[in-house]
Amino acid sequence: EDQVTQSPEALRLQEGESSSLNCSYTVSGLRGLFWYRQDPGKGPEFLFTLYSAGEEKEKERLKATLTKKESFLHITAPKPEDSATYLCAVQAGTALIFGKGTTLSVSS
Amino acid sequence: EAGVAQSPRYKIIEKRQSVAFWCNPISGHATLYWYQQILGQGPKLLIQFQNNGVVDDSQLPKDRFSAERLKGVDSTLKIQPAKLEDSAVYLCASSPRARYNEQFFGPGTRLTVL
């Protein structure tokens, strides 16, 4: 069964304290791994797509990496505005399967 | 460019009542998705349309949920009758023809079933 597991469920950081979020997956035939950001009361906002092991993508303070079994979202020197829920999803056939997300809180 | 529009934003109903949600996708997007997001969970795909045809509705509880996309543009999702466990945010997303990495989500409709 295709599955996505994210950890930790919640993460509290001080401003400037770097850390990583984990997304482990099992899927028959990965066609893409996606990271989204979701703010309270809003729909998910697309961040990155990764297609093959070893691939990396960067955007401002965020960097996503992919191995054969998991993906990491590295957050370097986070700011309070990075506080949000980060969702990981894999493409299985015609559908995206989402994890439960990691809720990140960054305090100043 | 206007984003995905959804209405209403909030809805409170009693169990066994019916409810309908509306979605207007980004202009020109051929693919439209409805997701259910229960509190503390990730979105779960309910149904995917390509133009006005259904591509995937394998996770749609068809005994109570229905959806249509007339003329390949707007879409409505209906629940009849609603159950307590249907309380969730219903998200609509659209993308250019089945390009999953380009899904744009609307703000969602928060449904509370009492």
PDB file of N, CA and C in Angstrom, chain A residues 9-10 14 16 26 28 31 33-34 36 40 53 57 70 80 83 89 94:
ATOM      1  N   GLU A   9       5.748  15.408  14.074  1.00  0.00           N
ATOM      2  CA  GLU A   9       4.422  15.995  13.850  1.00  0.00           C
ATOM      3  C   GLU A   9       4.460  17.492  14.060  1.00  0.00           C
ATOM      4  N   ALA A  10       5.245  17.930  15.055  1.00  0.00           N
ATOM      5  CA  ALA A  10       5.361  19.352  15.355  1.00  0.00           C
ATOM      6  C   ALA A  10       6.806  19.664  15.700  1.00  0.00           C
ATOM      7  N   GLN A  14      13.754  28.239  17.440  1.00  0.00           N
ATOM      8  CA  GLN A  14      14.060  29.651  17.637  1.00  0.00           C
ATOM      9  C   GLN A  14      14.490  30.230  16.293  1.00  0.00           C
ATOM     10  N   GLY A  16      16.566  31.451  13.484  1.00  0.00           N
ATOM     11  CA  GLY A  16      17.965  31.197  13.182  1.00  0.00           C
ATOM     12  C   GLY A  16      18.429  29.783  13.482  1.00  0.00           C
ATOM     13  N   THR A  26       6.539   4.884   0.903  1.00  0.00           N
ATOM     14  CA  THR A  26       6.548   3.617   0.192  1.00  0.00           C
ATOM     15  C   THR A  26       5.534   3.761  -0.930  1.00  0.00           C
ATOM     16  N   SER A  28       4.796   2.238  -5.141  1.00  0.00           N
ATOM     17  CA  SER A  28       5.223   1.406  -6.264  1.00  0.00           C
ATOM     18  C   SER A  28       5.401   2.296  -7.479  1.00  0.00           C
ATOM     19  N   ARG A  31       6.612   8.578  -9.117  1.00  0.00           N
ATOM     20  CA  ARG A  31       6.537   9.454 -10.289  1.00  0.00           C
ATOM     21  C   ARG A  31       6.772  10.905  -9.918  1.00  0.00           C
ATOM     22  N   LEU A  33       7.810  13.410  -6.008  1.00  0.00           N
ATOM     23  CA  LEU A  33       7.584  13.708  -4.599  1.00  0.00           C
ATOM     24  C   LEU A  33       7.441  15.211  -4.473  1.00  0.00           C
ATOM     25  N   PHE A  34       6.432  15.654  -3.759  1.00  0.00           N
ATOM     26  CA  PHE A  34       6.066  17.061  -3.712  1.00  0.00           C
ATOM     27  C   PHE A  34       6.103  17.575  -2.274  1.00  0.00           C
ATOM     28  N   TYR A  36       4.621  20.853  -0.046  1.00  0.00           N
ATOM     29  CA  TYR A  36       3.698  21.977  -0.024  1.00  0.00           C
ATOM     30  C   TYR A  36       3.795  22.659   1.334  1.00  0.00           C
ATOM     31  N   PRO A  40      -2.558  28.426   8.132  1.00  0.00           N
ATOM     32  CA  PRO A  40      -3.896  28.215   8.722  1.00  0.00           C
ATOM     33  C   PRO A  40      -4.991  28.890   7.898  1.00  0.00           C
ATOM     34  N   ALA A  53      16.257  10.002  -6.971  1.00  0.00           N
ATOM     35  CA  ALA A  53      17.178  10.000  -5.836  1.00  0.00           C
ATOM     36  C   ALA A  53      18.407  10.826  -6.162  1.00  0.00           C
ATOM     37  N   LYS A  57      16.463  20.597  -4.539  1.00  0.00           N
ATOM     38  CA  LYS A  57      15.873  21.853  -4.992  1.00  0.00           C
ATOM     39  C   LYS A  57      15.975  22.858  -3.845  1.00  0.00           C
ATOM     40  N   GLU A  70      13.205   8.296   1.286  1.00  0.00           N
ATOM     41  CA  GLU A  70      12.755   9.442   2.058  1.00  0.00           C
ATOM     42  C   GLU A  70      13.209  10.756   1.445  1.00  0.00           C
ATOM     43  N   PRO A  80      10.296  33.785  11.695  1.00  0.00           N
ATOM     44  CA  PRO A  80       8.910  33.541  12.129  1.00  0.00           C
ATOM     45  C   PRO A  80       7.932  33.338  10.973  1.00  0.00           C
ATOM     46  N   SER A  83       6.796  29.871   9.763  1.00  0.00           N
ATOM     47  CA  SER A  83       5.854  29.071  10.545  1.00  0.00           C
ATOM     48  C   SER A  83       4.672  28.669   9.672  1.00  0.00           C
ATOM     49  N   ALA A  89       3.965  14.891  -0.310  1.00  0.00           N
ATOM     50  CA  ALA A  89       3.049  14.044  -1.072  1.00  0.00           C
ATOM     51  C   ALA A  89       3.821  13.292  -2.144  1.00  0.00           C
ATOM     52  N   THR A  94      -2.697   8.320 -10.769  1.00  0.00           N
ATOM     53  CA  THR A  94      -3.257   9.638 -11.095  1.00  0.00           C
ATOM     54  C   THR A  94      -3.500  10.492  -9.861  1.00  0.00           C
TER      55      THR A  94
END
